[in-house]
Amino acid sequence: MIGAAKSSPAAVRTVNASFSTSSLGSANSVEARAFELMNAQRLANGLQSLQWDEQIIALARTHSQSMAEGKYFSHKDPSGGFVDSRASKLGIFNWMAIGENIAFMKGYDDPGSMAVEKWMQSTSHKKNILSGQWRDSAIGVAVADDGAIYFTQVFIAK
């Protein structure tokens, strides 16, 4: 959303690691916060909350990790694949439609809130969040050693 961060692949922390600033909490709590705020936007717009999908969290986290390790920011991964091909590689085939939002944050006390705020300011990202076709979603986060936080939200309609 903002730009690519510079980090070394070995320095990227997994989603179970703590952020470098203790007040941020764990990456899992950032995922949950962003998901909660995204659903609040849906409810405020008369839509049902999306359900957290354990099957697609690996898909979201894997792409965030790839961006953090590869020092890139794109829906397209280094092998040229997009969310649909990444889903297939992970054995996720039980969907009729699939979508993705990504964000990059650095230097915010509440990165989950800022990611949702920025998504809601973007026409295409907001359209994904407020689409009535989605029922299931998950948000995966990876954090680089320099504090850059990569978000991937995957939406699935089954």
C-alpha atoms as an extended CHARMM CRD file, in Angstrom:
* protein
*
       158  EXT
         1         1  MET       CA              0.0000000000        0.0000000000        0.0000000000  PROA      1               0.0000000000
         2         2  ILE       CA              2.7560000000        2.4160000000        0.9150000000  PROA      2               0.0000000000
         3         3  GLY       CA              5.8770000000        0.9070000000       -0.6400000000  PROA      3               0.0000000000
         4         4  ALA       CA              8.3590000000       -1.9020000000       -0.3500000000  PROA      4               0.0000000000
         5         5  ALA       CA             10.5530000000       -2.2820000000        2.6880000000  PROA      5               0.0000000000
         6         6  LYS       CA             14.1920000000       -3.2380000000        2.7770000000  PROA      6               0.0000000000
         7         7  SER       CA             14.9200000000       -6.3140000000        4.8820000000  PROA      7               0.0000000000
         8         8  SER       CA             17.0580000000       -9.3990000000        4.7000000000  PROA      8               0.0000000000
         9         9  PRO       CA             15.2640000000      -12.7390000000        4.2590000000  PROA      9               0.0000000000
        10        10  ALA       CA             16.8340000000      -14.1950000000        7.3880000000  PROA      10              0.0000000000
        11        11  ALA       CA             15.6000000000      -11.2770000000        9.4660000000  PROA      11              0.0000000000
        12        12  VAL       CA             11.9130000000      -11.7250000000        8.6390000000  PROA      12              0.0000000000
        13        13  ARG       CA              9.9720000000      -12.9710000000       11.6090000000  PROA      13              0.0000000000
        14        14  THR       CA              7.1430000000      -15.4120000000       11.3930000000  PROA      14              0.0000000000
        15        15  VAL       CA              3.6500000000      -14.4880000000       12.4480000000  PROA      15              0.0000000000
        16        16  ASN       CA              4.1170000000      -16.0760000000       15.8630000000  PROA      16              0.0000000000
        17        17  ALA       CA              7.0320000000      -13.7940000000       16.7540000000  PROA      17              0.0000000000
        18        18  SER       CA              6.6410000000      -10.5230000000       18.6410000000  PROA      18              0.0000000000
        19        19  PHE       CA              6.9390000000       -7.1380000000       16.9770000000  PROA      19              0.0000000000
        20        20  SER       CA             10.0760000000       -5.1730000000       17.7360000000  PROA      20              0.0000000000
        21        21  THR       CA              8.0530000000       -2.6340000000       19.7270000000  PROA      21              0.0000000000
        22        22  SER       CA              6.4590000000       -4.3770000000       22.6900000000  PROA      22              0.0000000000
        23        23  SER       CA              3.3850000000       -2.1210000000       22.6590000000  PROA      23              0.0000000000
        24        24  LEU       CA              2.3920000000       -3.5820000000       19.2880000000  PROA      24              0.0000000000
        25        25  GLY       CA              1.8400000000       -7.0610000000       20.6700000000  PROA      25              0.0000000000
        26        26  SER       CA              2.0890000000      -10.1940000000       18.5490000000  PROA      26              0.0000000000
        27        27  ALA       CA              1.5600000000      -10.4630000000       14.8140000000  PROA      27              0.0000000000
        28        28  ASN       CA             -1.4570000000      -12.6820000000       15.5090000000  PROA      28              0.0000000000
        29        29  SER       CA             -3.0900000000       -9.8710000000       17.4740000000  PROA      29              0.0000000000
        30        30  VAL       CA             -2.4830000000       -7.4920000000       14.5330000000  PROA      30              0.0000000000
        31        31  GLU       CA             -4.1910000000       -9.9890000000       12.2210000000  PROA      31              0.0000000000
        32        32  ALA       CA             -7.1410000000      -10.2460000000       14.6010000000  PROA      32              0.0000000000
        33        33  ARG       CA             -7.3700000000       -6.4650000000       15.0350000000  PROA      33              0.0000000000
        34        34  ALA       CA             -7.3970000000       -5.8220000000       11.2900000000  PROA      34              0.0000000000
        35        35  PHE       CA            -10.0070000000       -8.5530000000       10.8030000000  PROA      35              0.0000000000
        36        36  GLU       CA            -12.2190000000       -7.1160000000       13.5430000000  PROA      36              0.0000000000
        37        37  LEU       CA            -11.9920000000       -3.5910000000       12.1050000000  PROA      37              0.0000000000
        38        38  MET       CA            -12.6570000000       -4.8440000000        8.5800000000  PROA      38              0.0000000000
        39        39  ASN       CA            -15.8110000000       -6.5550000000        9.8260000000  PROA      39              0.0000000000
        40        40  ALA       CA            -16.8460000000       -3.3650000000       11.6440000000  PROA      40              0.0000000000
        41        41  GLN       CA            -16.7090000000       -1.6040000000        8.2650000000  PROA      41              0.0000000000
        42        42  ARG       CA            -18.9200000000       -4.3020000000        6.7620000000  PROA      42              0.0000000000
        43        43  LEU       CA            -21.4450000000       -4.0450000000        9.5930000000  PROA      43              0.0000000000
        44        44  ALA       CA            -21.4970000000       -0.2370000000        9.3020000000  PROA      44              0.0000000000
        45        45  ASN       CA            -22.4080000000       -0.7070000000        5.6410000000  PROA      45              0.0000000000
        46        46  GLY       CA            -25.2470000000       -3.1630000000        6.3170000000  PROA      46              0.0000000000
        47        47  LEU       CA            -23.2950000000       -6.3130000000        5.4330000000  PROA      47              0.0000000000
        48        48  GLN       CA            -22.7360000000       -9.4930000000        7.4010000000  PROA      48              0.0000000000
        49        49  SER       CA            -19.4070000000      -10.1140000000        9.0840000000  PROA      49              0.0000000000
        50        50  LEU       CA            -17.0010000000      -12.3510000000        7.2350000000  PROA      50              0.0000000000
        51        51  GLN       CA            -16.0060000000      -15.6050000000        8.9050000000  PROA      51              0.0000000000
        52        52  TRP       CA            -12.3350000000      -16.2530000000        9.6870000000  PROA      52              0.0000000000
        53        53  ASP       CA            -11.2650000000      -19.1860000000        7.5190000000  PROA      53              0.0000000000
        54        54  GLU       CA             -8.5270000000      -21.3800000000        8.9810000000  PROA      54              0.0000000000
        55        55  GLN       CA             -7.9770000000      -23.0000000000        5.5850000000  PROA      55              0.0000000000
        56        56  ILE       CA             -6.9640000000      -19.7500000000        3.9160000000  PROA      56              0.0000000000
        57        57  ILE       CA             -4.9000000000      -18.2340000000        6.7300000000  PROA      57              0.0000000000
        58        58  ALA       CA             -1.8770000000      -20.1930000000        5.4850000000  PROA      58              0.0000000000
        59        59  LEU       CA             -2.4310000000      -18.7060000000        2.0290000000  PROA      59              0.0000000000
        60        60  ALA       CA             -2.5200000000      -15.1640000000        3.4190000000  PROA      60              0.0000000000
        61        61  ARG       CA              0.4360000000      -15.6340000000        5.7500000000  PROA      61              0.0000000000
        62        62  THR       CA              2.5350000000      -17.3100000000        3.0570000000  PROA      62              0.0000000000
        63        63  HSD       CA              2.1540000000      -14.3740000000        0.6810000000  PROA      63              0.0000000000
        64        64  SER       CA              2.9400000000      -11.8230000000        3.3990000000  PROA      64              0.0000000000
        65        65  GLN       CA              6.0270000000      -13.8380000000        4.3190000000  PROA      65              0.0000000000
        66        66  SER       CA              7.0720000000      -14.0380000000        0.6650000000  PROA      66              0.0000000000
        67        67  MET       CA              6.7830000000      -10.2680000000        0.2480000000  PROA      67              0.0000000000
        68        68  ALA       CA              8.7400000000       -9.6020000000        3.4390000000  PROA      68              0.0000000000
        69        69  GLU       CA             11.5040000000      -12.0600000000        2.5370000000  PROA      69              0.0000000000
        70        70  GLY       CA             11.6350000000      -11.0350000000       -1.1260000000  PROA      70              0.0000000000
        71        71  LYS       CA             11.5270000000       -7.3010000000       -0.4230000000  PROA      71              0.0000000000
        72        72  TYR       CA              8.6460000000       -6.7200000000       -2.8380000000  PROA      72              0.0000000000
        73        73  PHE       CA              5.0800000000       -5.4700000000       -2.5850000000  PROA      73              0.0000000000
        74        74  SER       CA              2.7400000000       -6.9300000000       -5.1830000000  PROA      74              0.0000000000
        75        75  HSD       CA             -0.2350000000       -9.1960000000       -5.7460000000  PROA      75              0.0000000000
        76        76  LYS       CA              2.0370000000      -11.0760000000       -8.1560000000  PROA      76              0.0000000000
        77        77  ASP       CA              4.5820000000      -13.3480000000       -6.4800000000  PROA      77              0.0000000000
        78        78  PRO       CA              8.1170000000      -13.9060000000       -7.8170000000  PROA      78              0.0000000000
        79        79  SER       CA              7.0210000000      -17.0080000000       -9.7650000000  PROA      79              0.0000000000
        80        80  GLY       CA              4.3900000000      -14.9220000000      -11.5710000000  PROA      80              0.0000000000
        81        81  GLY       CA              1.4550000000      -16.3570000000       -9.6330000000  PROA      81              0.0000000000
        82        82  PHE       CA             -1.5240000000      -14.5480000000       -8.2120000000  PROA      82              0.0000000000
        83        83  VAL       CA             -3.8200000000      -15.5060000000       -5.3290000000  PROA      83              0.0000000000
        84        84  ASP       CA             -5.6770000000      -18.1580000000       -7.3670000000  PROA      84              0.0000000000
        85        85  SER       CA             -2.5070000000      -20.0040000000       -8.3560000000  PROA      85              0.0000000000
        86        86  ARG       CA             -1.1090000000      -19.7190000000       -4.8220000000  PROA      86              0.0000000000
        87        87  ALA       CA             -4.3620000000      -21.2250000000       -3.5130000000  PROA      87              0.0000000000
        88        88  SER       CA             -4.0380000000      -24.1360000000       -5.9230000000  PROA      88              0.0000000000
        89        89  LYS       CA             -0.4410000000      -24.7700000000       -4.8210000000  PROA      89              0.0000000000
        90        90  LEU       CA             -1.6880000000      -25.0650000000       -1.2320000000  PROA      90              0.0000000000
        91        91  GLY       CA             -4.4870000000      -27.4400000000       -2.2490000000  PROA      91              0.0000000000
        92        92  ILE       CA             -7.2850000000      -24.9070000000       -1.8180000000  PROA      92              0.0000000000
        93        93  PHE       CA             -9.8020000000      -25.5700000000       -4.5710000000  PROA      93              0.0000000000
        94        94  ASN       CA            -13.1920000000      -25.2410000000       -2.8340000000  PROA      94              0.0000000000
        95        95  TRP       CA            -14.0210000000      -21.7230000000       -4.0040000000  PROA      95              0.0000000000
        96        96  MET       CA            -16.1210000000      -20.0640000000       -6.7010000000  PROA      96              0.0000000000
        97        97  ALA       CA            -14.4350000000      -16.6490000000       -6.3800000000  PROA      97              0.0000000000
        98        98  ILE       CA            -11.2380000000      -15.4960000000       -4.6930000000  PROA      98              0.0000000000
        99        99  GLY       CA             -9.8340000000      -12.0270000000       -4.0180000000  PROA      99              0.0000000000
       100       100  GLU       CA             -6.9590000000      -10.3860000000       -2.2100000000  PROA      100             0.0000000000
       101       101  ASN       CA             -6.0230000000       -7.1230000000       -0.5080000000  PROA      101             0.0000000000
       102       102  ILE       CA             -2.4310000000       -6.3660000000        0.4410000000  PROA      102             0.0000000000
       103       103  ALA       CA             -0.9080000000       -3.6010000000        2.5540000000  PROA      103             0.0000000000
       104       104  PHE       CA              2.4990000000       -2.4900000000        3.7580000000  PROA      104             0.0000000000
       105       105  MET       CA              2.9030000000       -0.5720000000        7.0100000000  PROA      105             0.0000000000
       106       106  LYS       CA              5.8510000000        0.8390000000        8.8790000000  PROA      106             0.0000000000
       107       107  GLY       CA              6.0000000000        3.1370000000       11.8730000000  PROA      107             0.0000000000
       108       108  TYR       CA              2.3970000000        2.9740000000       13.0780000000  PROA      108             0.0000000000
       109       109  ASP       CA              1.3630000000        2.2170000000       16.6530000000  PROA      109             0.0000000000
       110       110  ASP       CA             -1.7480000000        0.4010000000       15.3990000000  PROA      110             0.0000000000
       111       111  PRO       CA             -0.8150000000       -1.1210000000       12.0330000000  PROA      111             0.0000000000
       112       112  GLY       CA             -3.9770000000       -3.2520000000       11.8230000000  PROA      112             0.0000000000
       113       113  SER       CA             -6.1630000000       -0.1800000000       12.0930000000  PROA      113             0.0000000000
       114       114  MET       CA             -4.0500000000        1.7420000000        9.5990000000  PROA      114             0.0000000000
       115       115  ALA       CA             -4.1810000000       -1.1250000000        7.0710000000  PROA      115             0.0000000000
       116       116  VAL       CA             -7.9860000000       -1.1900000000        7.1980000000  PROA      116             0.0000000000
       117       117  GLU       CA             -8.1490000000        2.6140000000        7.0370000000  PROA      117             0.0000000000
       118       118  LYS       CA             -5.9400000000        2.6560000000        3.9280000000  PROA      118             0.0000000000
       119       119  TRP       CA             -7.9170000000       -0.1860000000        2.3340000000  PROA      119             0.0000000000
       120       120  MET       CA            -11.1290000000        1.7560000000        2.8970000000  PROA      120             0.0000000000
       121       121  GLN       CA             -9.5870000000        4.8110000000        1.1800000000  PROA      121             0.0000000000
       122       122  SER       CA             -8.7760000000        2.7490000000       -1.9240000000  PROA      122             0.0000000000
       123       123  THR       CA            -11.6320000000        2.0830000000       -4.3380000000  PROA      123             0.0000000000
       124       124  SER       CA            -10.5690000000       -1.4420000000       -5.2880000000  PROA      124             0.0000000000
       125       125  HSD       CA             -9.6530000000       -2.5560000000       -1.7560000000  PROA      125             0.0000000000
       126       126  LYS       CA            -12.8460000000       -1.0720000000       -0.3300000000  PROA      126             0.0000000000
       127       127  LYS       CA            -14.8350000000       -2.8740000000       -3.0300000000  PROA      127             0.0000000000
       128       128  ASN       CA            -13.3510000000       -6.1890000000       -1.8460000000  PROA      128             0.0000000000
       129       129  ILE       CA            -14.1030000000       -5.4470000000        1.8060000000  PROA      129             0.0000000000
       130       130  LEU       CA            -17.6840000000       -4.3650000000        1.1000000000  PROA      130             0.0000000000
       131       131  SER       CA            -18.5290000000       -7.0080000000       -1.4850000000  PROA      131             0.0000000000
       132       132  GLY       CA            -21.5730000000       -9.0900000000       -0.6800000000  PROA      132             0.0000000000
       133       133  GLN       CA            -20.1370000000      -12.0920000000       -2.5360000000  PROA      133             0.0000000000
       134       134  TRP       CA            -17.5910000000      -12.9130000000        0.1820000000  PROA      134             0.0000000000
       135       135  ARG       CA            -18.4230000000      -15.0490000000        3.2120000000  PROA      135             0.0000000000
       136       136  ASP       CA            -14.9730000000      -16.2040000000        4.3580000000  PROA      136             0.0000000000
       137       137  SER       CA            -11.6630000000      -14.4160000000        4.7860000000  PROA      137             0.0000000000
       138       138  ALA       CA             -8.3860000000      -14.3180000000        6.7050000000  PROA      138             0.0000000000
       139       139  ILE       CA             -5.6050000000      -11.7830000000        7.1580000000  PROA      139             0.0000000000
       140       140  GLY       CA             -1.9760000000      -12.9060000000        7.3750000000  PROA      140             0.0000000000
       141       141  VAL       CA              0.9040000000      -10.7350000000        8.5590000000  PROA      141             0.0000000000
       142       142  ALA       CA              4.6950000000      -10.9570000000        8.3220000000  PROA      142             0.0000000000
       143       143  VAL       CA              7.0910000000       -8.5660000000       10.0050000000  PROA      143             0.0000000000
       144       144  ALA       CA             10.6020000000       -7.7260000000        8.7760000000  PROA      144             0.0000000000
       145       145  ASP       CA             13.4590000000       -6.8690000000       11.1220000000  PROA      145             0.0000000000
       146       146  ASP       CA             13.1660000000       -3.1890000000       10.2440000000  PROA      146             0.0000000000
       147       147  GLY       CA              9.5700000000       -3.1450000000       11.4860000000  PROA      147             0.0000000000
       148       148  ALA       CA              7.9560000000       -3.2770000000        8.0440000000  PROA      148             0.0000000000
       149       149  ILE       CA              4.6520000000       -5.1250000000        8.3110000000  PROA      149             0.0000000000
       150       150  TYR       CA              3.1750000000       -6.9020000000        5.2990000000  PROA      150             0.0000000000
       151       151  PHE       CA             -0.5510000000       -7.7010000000        5.2500000000  PROA      151             0.0000000000
       152       152  THR       CA             -2.3940000000      -10.0760000000        2.9360000000  PROA      152             0.0000000000
       153       153  GLN       CA             -6.1560000000      -10.4940000000        3.1730000000  PROA      153             0.0000000000
       154       154  VAL       CA             -7.7200000000      -13.2790000000        1.1550000000  PROA      154             0.0000000000
       155       155  PHE       CA            -11.4570000000      -13.4190000000        0.4360000000  PROA      155             0.0000000000
       156       156  ILE       CA            -13.2030000000      -16.5950000000       -0.6870000000  PROA      156             0.0000000000
       157       157  ALA       CA            -16.7100000000      -17.3050000000       -1.8990000000  PROA      157             0.0000000000
       158       158  LYS       CA            -17.4650000000      -21.0300000000       -1.7230000000  PROA      158             0.0000000000
